[in-house]
Coordinates of C-alpha atoms in Angstrom, one line a residue:
X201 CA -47.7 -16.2 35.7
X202 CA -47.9 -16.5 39.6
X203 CA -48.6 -13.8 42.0
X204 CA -46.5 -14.1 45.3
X205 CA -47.5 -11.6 48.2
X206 CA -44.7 -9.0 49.3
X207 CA -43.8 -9.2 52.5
X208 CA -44.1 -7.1 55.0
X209 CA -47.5 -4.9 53.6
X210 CA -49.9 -4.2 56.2
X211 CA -52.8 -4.8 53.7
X212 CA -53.4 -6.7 50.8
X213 CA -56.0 -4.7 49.0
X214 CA -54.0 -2.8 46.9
X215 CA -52.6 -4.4 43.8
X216 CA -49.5 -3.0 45.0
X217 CA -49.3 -5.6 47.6
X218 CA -48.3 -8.1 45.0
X219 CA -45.8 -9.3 42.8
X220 CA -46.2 -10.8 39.4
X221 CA -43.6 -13.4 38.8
X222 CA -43.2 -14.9 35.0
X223 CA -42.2 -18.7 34.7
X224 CA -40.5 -19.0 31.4
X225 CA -39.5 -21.8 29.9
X226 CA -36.0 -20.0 29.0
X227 CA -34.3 -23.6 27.6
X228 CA -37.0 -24.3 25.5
X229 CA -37.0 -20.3 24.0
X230 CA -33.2 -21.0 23.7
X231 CA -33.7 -24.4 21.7
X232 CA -36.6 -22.5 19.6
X233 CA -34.5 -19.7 18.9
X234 CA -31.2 -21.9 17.6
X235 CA -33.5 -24.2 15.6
X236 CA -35.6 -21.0 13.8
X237 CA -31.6 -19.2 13.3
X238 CA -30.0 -22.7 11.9
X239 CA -33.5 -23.6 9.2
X240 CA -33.1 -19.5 8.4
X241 CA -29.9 -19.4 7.4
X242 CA -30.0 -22.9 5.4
X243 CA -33.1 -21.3 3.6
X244 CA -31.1 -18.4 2.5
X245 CA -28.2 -20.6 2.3
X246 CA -29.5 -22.8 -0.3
X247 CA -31.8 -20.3 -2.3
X248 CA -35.1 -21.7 -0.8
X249 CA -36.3 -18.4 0.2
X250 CA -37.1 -15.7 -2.7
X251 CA -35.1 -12.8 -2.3
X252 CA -38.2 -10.4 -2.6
X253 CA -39.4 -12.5 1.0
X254 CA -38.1 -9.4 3.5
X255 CA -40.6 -10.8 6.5
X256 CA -39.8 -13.3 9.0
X257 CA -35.9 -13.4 7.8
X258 CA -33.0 -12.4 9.5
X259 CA -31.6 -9.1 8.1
X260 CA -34.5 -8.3 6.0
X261 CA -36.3 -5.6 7.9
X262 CA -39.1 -3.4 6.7
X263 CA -36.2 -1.0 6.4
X264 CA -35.1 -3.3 3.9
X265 CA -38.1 -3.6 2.2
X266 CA -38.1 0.5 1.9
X267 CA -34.4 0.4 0.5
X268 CA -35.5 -2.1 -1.9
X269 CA -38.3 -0.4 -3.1
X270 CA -36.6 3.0 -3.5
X271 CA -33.8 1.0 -5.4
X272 CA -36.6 0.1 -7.7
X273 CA -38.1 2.9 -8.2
X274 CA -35.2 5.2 -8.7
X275 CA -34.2 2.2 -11.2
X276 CA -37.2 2.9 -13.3
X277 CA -36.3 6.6 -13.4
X278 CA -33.2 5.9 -14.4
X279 CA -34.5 4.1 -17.9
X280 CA -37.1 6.7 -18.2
X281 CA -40.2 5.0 -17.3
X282 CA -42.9 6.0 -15.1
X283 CA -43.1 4.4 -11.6
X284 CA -45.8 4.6 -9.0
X285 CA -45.7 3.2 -5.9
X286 CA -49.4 3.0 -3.4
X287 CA -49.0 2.3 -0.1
X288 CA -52.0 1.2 2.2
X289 CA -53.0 -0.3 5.4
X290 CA -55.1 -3.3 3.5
X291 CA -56.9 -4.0 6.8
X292 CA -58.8 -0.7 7.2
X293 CA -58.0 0.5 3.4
X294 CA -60.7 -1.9 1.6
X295 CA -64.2 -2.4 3.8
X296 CA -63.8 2.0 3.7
X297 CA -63.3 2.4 0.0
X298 CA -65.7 2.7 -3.0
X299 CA -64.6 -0.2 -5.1
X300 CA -65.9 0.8 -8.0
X301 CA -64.5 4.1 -7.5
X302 CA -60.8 2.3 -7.1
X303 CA -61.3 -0.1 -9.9
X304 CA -61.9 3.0 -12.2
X305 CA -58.9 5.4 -10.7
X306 CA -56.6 2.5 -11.1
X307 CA -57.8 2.1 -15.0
X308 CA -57.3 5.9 -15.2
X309 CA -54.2 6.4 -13.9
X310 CA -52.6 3.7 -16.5
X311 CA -52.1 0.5 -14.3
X312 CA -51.4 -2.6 -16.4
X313 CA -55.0 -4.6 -16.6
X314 CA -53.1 -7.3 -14.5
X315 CA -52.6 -4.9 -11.2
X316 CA -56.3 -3.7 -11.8
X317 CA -57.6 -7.2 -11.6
X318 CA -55.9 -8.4 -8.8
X319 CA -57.5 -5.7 -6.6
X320 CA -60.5 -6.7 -8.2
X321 CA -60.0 -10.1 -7.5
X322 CA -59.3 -8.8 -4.3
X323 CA -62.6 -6.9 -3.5
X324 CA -64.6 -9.8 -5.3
X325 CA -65.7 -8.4 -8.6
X326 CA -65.7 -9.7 -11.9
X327 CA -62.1 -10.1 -12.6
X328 CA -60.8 -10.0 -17.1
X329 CA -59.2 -12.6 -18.5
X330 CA -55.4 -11.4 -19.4
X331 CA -53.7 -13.7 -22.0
X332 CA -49.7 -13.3 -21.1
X333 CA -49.1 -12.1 -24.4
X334 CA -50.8 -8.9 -23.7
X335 CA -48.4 -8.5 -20.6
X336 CA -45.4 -8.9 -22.4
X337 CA -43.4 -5.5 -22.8

């Protein structure tokens, strides 16, 4: 950024007295931006991306991370099973909660043993071995 005087100001004391100017590299941006578009759509292209991934990819907003998980939920209704769905802000969630107090709310609310160890994993308590027998359904 480069601050250029305006002309014609009969003082310069005032911030309004100048004039930011931005240099952009605008052909680099444009080469950066073509580059990150063509390796995006090969990913998708070619199945290198997982279809779950909805950040960082073209046409795979947040909204389309909601629409997805809607879809899945109202999916589980559909076959009659019971779907839950917790939403957080991990950053400021976690150093304000009672662990303890979530590890034992998640056990009594019915989460599989797997989803209870990863947030304690998570939070760095003792995490149970699960054998993936016990997981399968």
């Amino acid at each position: 950024m480069v601050i250029i005087l305006k002309p014609g100001k009969p003082s310069y004391s005032a911030p309004k007295a100048f004039r930011p100017i931005a240099l952009l590299n605008t052909v680099g941006k444009l080469i950066k931006k073509m580059l990150s578009n063509h390796i995006q759509h090969d990913m998708i292209t070619y199945n290198i991306v997982d279809p779950n991934q909805f950040g960082g990819i073209c046409q795979r907003s947040t909204k389309n991370a909601g629409l997805h998980l809607t879809h899945l939920v109202r999916t589980g209704w559909a076959r009659g099973l019971k779907t839950s769905v917790i939403a957080f802000d991990i950053a400021q969630f976690f150093p304000s909660i009672n662990h303890d107090a979530l590890m034992a709310i998640l056990r009594k609310q019915g989460f599989p043993p797997l989803v209870v160890n990863f947030f304690a994993s998570y939070l760095g308590r003792k995490v149970h071995v699960i054998h993936v027998e016990h997981l399968c359904v």
